[in-house]
PDB file of C-alpha atoms in Angstrom:
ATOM      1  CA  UNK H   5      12.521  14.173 -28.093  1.00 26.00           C
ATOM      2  CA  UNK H   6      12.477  12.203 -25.004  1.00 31.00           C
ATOM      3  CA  UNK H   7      12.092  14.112 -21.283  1.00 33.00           C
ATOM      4  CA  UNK H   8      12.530  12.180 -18.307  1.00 35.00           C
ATOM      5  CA  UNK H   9      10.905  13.463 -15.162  1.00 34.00           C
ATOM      6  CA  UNK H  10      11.710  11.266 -12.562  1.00 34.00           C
ATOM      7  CA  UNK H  11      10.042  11.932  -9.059  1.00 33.00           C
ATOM      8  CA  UNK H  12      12.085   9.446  -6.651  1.00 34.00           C
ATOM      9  CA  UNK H  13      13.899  12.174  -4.266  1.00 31.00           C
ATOM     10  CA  UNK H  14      12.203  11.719  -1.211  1.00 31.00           C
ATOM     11  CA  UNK H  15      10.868   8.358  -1.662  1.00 40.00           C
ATOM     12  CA  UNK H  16      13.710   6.370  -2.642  1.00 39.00           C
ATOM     13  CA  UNK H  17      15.575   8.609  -0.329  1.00 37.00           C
ATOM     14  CA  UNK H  18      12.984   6.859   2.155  1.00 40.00           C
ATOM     15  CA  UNK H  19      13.516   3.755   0.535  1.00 45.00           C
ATOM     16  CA  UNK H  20      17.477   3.516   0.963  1.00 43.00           C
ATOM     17  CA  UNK H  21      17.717   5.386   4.227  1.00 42.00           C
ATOM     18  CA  UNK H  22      20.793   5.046   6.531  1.00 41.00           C
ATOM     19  CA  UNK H  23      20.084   2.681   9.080  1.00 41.00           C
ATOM     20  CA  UNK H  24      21.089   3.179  12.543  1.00 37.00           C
ATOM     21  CA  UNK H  25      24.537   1.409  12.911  1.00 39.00           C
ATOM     22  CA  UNK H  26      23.950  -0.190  15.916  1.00 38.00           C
ATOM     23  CA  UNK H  27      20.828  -1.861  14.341  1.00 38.00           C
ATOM     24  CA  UNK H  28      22.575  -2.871  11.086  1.00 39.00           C
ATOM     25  CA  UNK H  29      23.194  -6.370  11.660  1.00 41.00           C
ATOM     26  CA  UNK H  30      18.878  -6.779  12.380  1.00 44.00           C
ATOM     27  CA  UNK H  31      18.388  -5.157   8.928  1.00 44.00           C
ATOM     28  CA  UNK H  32      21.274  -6.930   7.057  1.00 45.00           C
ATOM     29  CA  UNK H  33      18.381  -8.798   5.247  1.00 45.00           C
ATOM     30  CA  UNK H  34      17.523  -5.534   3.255  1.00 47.00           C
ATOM     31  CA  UNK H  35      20.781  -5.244   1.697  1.00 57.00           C
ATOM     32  CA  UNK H  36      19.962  -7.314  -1.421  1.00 64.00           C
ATOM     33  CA  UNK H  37      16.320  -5.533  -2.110  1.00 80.00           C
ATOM     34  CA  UNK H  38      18.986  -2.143  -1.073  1.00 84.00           C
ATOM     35  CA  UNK H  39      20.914  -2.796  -4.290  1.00 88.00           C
ATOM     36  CA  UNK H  40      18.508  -4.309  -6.479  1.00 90.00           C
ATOM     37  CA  UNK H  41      16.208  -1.005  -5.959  1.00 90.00           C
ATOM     38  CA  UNK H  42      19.550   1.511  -6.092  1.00 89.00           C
ATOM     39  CA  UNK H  43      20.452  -0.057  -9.851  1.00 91.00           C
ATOM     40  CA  UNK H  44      17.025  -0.121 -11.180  1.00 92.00           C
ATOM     41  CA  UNK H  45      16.518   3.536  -9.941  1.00 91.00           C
ATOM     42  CA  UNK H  46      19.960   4.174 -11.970  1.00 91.00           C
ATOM     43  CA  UNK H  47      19.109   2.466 -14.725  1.00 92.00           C
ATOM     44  CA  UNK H  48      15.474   4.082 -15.332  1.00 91.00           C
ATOM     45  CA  UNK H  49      17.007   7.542 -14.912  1.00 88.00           C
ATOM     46  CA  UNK H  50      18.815   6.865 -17.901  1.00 88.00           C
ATOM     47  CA  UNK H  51      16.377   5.176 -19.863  1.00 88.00           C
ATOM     48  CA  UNK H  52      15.260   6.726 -22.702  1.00 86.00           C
ATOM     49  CA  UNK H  53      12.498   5.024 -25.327  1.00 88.00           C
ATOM     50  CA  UNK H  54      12.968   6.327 -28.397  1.00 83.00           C
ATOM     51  CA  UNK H  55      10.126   5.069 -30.217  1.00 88.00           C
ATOM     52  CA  UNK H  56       6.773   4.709 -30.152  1.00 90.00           C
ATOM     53  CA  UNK H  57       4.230   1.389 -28.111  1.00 91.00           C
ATOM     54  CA  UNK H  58       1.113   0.361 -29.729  1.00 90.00           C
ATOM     55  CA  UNK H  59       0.143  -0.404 -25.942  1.00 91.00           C
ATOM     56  CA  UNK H  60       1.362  -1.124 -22.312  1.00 92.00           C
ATOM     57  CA  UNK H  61       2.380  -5.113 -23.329  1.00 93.00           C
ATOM     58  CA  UNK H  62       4.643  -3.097 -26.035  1.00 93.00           C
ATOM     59  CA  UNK H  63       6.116  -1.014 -23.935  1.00 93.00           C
ATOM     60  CA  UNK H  64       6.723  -3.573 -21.259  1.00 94.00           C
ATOM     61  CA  UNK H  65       8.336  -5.779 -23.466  1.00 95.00           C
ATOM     62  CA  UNK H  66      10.918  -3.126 -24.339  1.00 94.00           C
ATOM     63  CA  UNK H  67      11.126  -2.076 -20.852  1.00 95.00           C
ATOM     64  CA  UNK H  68      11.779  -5.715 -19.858  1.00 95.00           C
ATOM     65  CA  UNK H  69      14.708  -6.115 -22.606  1.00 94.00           C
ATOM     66  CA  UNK H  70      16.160  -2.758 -21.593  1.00 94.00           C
ATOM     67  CA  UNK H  71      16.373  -4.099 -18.006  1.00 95.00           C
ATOM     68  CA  UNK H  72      18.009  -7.252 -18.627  1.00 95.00           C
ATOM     69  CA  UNK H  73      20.484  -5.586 -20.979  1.00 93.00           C
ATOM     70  CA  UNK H  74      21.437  -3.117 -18.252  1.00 94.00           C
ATOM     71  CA  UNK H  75      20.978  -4.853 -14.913  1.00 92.00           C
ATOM     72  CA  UNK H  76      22.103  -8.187 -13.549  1.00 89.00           C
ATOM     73  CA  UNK H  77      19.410  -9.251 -12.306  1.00 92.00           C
ATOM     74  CA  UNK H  78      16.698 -11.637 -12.772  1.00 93.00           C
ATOM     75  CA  UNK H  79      13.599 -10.252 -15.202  1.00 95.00           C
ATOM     76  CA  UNK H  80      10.184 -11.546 -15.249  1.00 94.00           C
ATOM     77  CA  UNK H  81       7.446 -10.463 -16.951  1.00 94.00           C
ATOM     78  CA  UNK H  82       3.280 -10.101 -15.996  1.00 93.00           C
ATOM     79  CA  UNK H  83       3.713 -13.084 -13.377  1.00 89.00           C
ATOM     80  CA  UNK H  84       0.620 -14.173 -11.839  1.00 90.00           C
ATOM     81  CA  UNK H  85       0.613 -14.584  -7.527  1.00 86.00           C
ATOM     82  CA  UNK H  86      -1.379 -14.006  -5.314  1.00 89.00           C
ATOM     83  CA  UNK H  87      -0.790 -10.240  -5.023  1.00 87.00           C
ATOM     84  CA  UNK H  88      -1.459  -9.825  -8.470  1.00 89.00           C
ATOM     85  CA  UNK H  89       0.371  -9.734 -11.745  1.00 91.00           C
ATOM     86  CA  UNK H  90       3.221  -7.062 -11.782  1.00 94.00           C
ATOM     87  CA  UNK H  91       4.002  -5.852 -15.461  1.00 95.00           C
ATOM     88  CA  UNK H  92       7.657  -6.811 -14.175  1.00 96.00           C
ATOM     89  CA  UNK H  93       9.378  -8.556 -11.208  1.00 95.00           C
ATOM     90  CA  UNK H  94      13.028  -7.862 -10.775  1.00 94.00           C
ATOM     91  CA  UNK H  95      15.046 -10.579  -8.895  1.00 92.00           C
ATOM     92  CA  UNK H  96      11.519 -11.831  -7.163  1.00 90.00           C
ATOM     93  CA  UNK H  97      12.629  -8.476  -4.808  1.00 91.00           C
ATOM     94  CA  UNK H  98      10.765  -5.144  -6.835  1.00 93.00           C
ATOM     95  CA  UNK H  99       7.888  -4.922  -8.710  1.00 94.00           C
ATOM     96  CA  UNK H 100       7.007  -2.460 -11.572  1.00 94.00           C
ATOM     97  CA  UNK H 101       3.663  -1.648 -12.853  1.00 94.00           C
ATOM     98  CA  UNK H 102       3.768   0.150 -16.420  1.00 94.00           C
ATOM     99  CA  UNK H 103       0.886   2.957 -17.576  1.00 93.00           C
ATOM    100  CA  UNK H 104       0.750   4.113 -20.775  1.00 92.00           C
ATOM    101  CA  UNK H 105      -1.448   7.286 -21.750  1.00 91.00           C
ATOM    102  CA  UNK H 106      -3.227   6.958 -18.220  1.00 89.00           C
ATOM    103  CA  UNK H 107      -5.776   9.189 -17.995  1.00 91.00           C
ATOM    104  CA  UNK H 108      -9.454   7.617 -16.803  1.00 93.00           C
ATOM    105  CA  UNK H 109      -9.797   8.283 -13.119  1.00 92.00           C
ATOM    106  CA  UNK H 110     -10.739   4.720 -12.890  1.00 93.00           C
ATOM    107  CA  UNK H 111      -7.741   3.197 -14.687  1.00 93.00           C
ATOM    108  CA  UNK H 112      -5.658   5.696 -11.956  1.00 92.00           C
ATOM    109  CA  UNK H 113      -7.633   4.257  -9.121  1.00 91.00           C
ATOM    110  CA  UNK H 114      -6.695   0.622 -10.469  1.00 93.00           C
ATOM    111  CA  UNK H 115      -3.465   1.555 -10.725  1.00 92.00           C
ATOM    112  CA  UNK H 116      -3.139   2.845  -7.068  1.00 91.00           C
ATOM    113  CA  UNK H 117      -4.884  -0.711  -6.030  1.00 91.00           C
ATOM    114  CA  UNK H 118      -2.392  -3.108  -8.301  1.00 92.00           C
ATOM    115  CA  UNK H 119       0.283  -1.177  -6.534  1.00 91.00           C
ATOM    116  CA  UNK H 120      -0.663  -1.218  -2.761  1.00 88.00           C
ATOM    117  CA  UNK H 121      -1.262  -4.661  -3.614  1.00 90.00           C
ATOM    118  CA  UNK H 122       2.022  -5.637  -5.258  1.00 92.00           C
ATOM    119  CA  UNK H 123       3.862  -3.291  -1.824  1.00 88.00           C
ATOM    120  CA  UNK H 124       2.706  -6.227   0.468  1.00 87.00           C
ATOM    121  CA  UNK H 125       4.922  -8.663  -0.890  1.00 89.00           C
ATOM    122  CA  UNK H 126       7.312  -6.664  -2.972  1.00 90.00           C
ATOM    123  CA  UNK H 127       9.355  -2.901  -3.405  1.00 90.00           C
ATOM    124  CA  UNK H 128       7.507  -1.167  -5.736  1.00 91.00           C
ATOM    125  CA  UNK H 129       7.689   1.263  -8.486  1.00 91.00           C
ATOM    126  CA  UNK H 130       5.199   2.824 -11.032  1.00 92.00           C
ATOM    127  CA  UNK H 131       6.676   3.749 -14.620  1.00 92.00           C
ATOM    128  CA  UNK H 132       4.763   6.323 -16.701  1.00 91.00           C
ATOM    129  CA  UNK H 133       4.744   6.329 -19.920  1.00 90.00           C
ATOM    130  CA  UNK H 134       3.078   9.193 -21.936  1.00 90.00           C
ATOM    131  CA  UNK H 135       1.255  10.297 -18.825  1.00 90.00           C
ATOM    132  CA  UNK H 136       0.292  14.162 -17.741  1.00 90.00           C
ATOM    133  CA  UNK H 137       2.134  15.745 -14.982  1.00 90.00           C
ATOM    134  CA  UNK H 138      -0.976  16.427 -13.358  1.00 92.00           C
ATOM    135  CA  UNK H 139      -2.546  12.540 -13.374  1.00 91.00           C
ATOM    136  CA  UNK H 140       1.428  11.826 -12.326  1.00 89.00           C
ATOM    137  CA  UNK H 141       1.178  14.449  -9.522  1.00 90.00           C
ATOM    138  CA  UNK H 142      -2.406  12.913  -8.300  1.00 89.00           C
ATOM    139  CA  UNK H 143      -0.822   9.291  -8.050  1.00 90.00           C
ATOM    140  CA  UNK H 144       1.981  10.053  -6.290  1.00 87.00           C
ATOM    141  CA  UNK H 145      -0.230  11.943  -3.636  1.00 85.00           C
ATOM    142  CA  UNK H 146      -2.082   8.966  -3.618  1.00 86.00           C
ATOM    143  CA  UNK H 147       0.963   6.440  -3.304  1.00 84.00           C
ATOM    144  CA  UNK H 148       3.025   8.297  -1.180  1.00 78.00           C
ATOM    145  CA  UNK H 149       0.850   8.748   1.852  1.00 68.00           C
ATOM    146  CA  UNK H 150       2.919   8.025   5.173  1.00 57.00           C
ATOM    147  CA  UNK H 151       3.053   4.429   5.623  1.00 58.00           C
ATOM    148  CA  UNK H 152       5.032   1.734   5.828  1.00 50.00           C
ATOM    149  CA  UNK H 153       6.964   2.457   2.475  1.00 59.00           C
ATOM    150  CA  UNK H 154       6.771   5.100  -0.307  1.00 64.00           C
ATOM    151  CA  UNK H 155       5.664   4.087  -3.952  1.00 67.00           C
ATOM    152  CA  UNK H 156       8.475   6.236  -6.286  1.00 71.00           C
ATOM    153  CA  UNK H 157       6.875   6.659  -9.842  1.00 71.00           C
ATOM    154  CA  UNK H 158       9.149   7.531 -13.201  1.00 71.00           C
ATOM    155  CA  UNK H 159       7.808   9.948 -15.894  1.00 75.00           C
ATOM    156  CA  UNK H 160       8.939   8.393 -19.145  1.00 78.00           C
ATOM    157  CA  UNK H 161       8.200  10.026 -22.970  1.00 77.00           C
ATOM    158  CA  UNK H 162       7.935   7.803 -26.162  1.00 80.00           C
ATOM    159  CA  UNK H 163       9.506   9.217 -29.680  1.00 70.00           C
ATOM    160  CA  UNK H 164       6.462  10.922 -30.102  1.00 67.00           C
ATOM    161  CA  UNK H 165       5.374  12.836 -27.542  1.00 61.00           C
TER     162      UNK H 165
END
């Protein structure tokens, strides 16, 4: 059975904010990176893996697919620059790091680096996969300090957990 605990409220709420209308046409350059991150956010609210990943390439294979299939937008896949190599890159506008089973304090603090890295250059997001509420809970204290922008971070389930 597959659970989906997604913890974007505030953050993409932060993310996607109204802007002031008299300062609209000075942000007009967010709109794309507006949309791109509003239909990925839908899309991995409905996602469901049904099965089970040997490991994180695995799952970010499928994860890649599922994307293209239900987004129109451009899919890329552990693309090496200079701010490091996001698991996936979605129209060159949001990057997505994948964790399976994380659970090493190390491999969390990693994880919190690769994605304060990646949120120079790109949106960001952090997909779960098979992960404890509680390490889940610690990361997104960690990634969602105040700042200049607010790291949201799926919960996903495989088949067999």
């Amino acid at each position: 059975a597959f659970v989906i605990g997604v913890t974007v409220g505030a953050a993409v709420s932060h993310f996607l904010q109204e802007d002031n209308p008299a300062q609209q046409t000075s942000f007009d350059w967010l709109q794309p990176s507006r949309k791109v991150i509003e239909e990925i956010t839908q899309v991995l609210n409905h996602c469901e893996p049904n099965q089970t990943f040997s490991n994180e390439n695995a799952f970010g294979d499928w994860l890649s697919n599922y994307l293209r299939e239900y987004s129109d937008y451009g899919i890329q896949t552990r693309l090496s620059t200079e701010f490091g190599t996001p698991d996936i890159l979605v129209a060159n506008t949001l990057a997505i790091e994948l964790k399976k089973e994380l659970t090493e304090k190390s491999d969390q603090d990693r994880c919190v680096g690769q994605c304060i890295g990646y949120a120079q250059r790109w949106h960001t997001m952090l997909v779960l996969l098979d992960t404890s509420p509680r390490v889940k809970e610690r990361l997104d204290t960690l990634l969602n300090r105040p700042g200049p922008e607010e790291i949201p971070i799926f919960e996903l389930s495989s088949g067999d957990h």
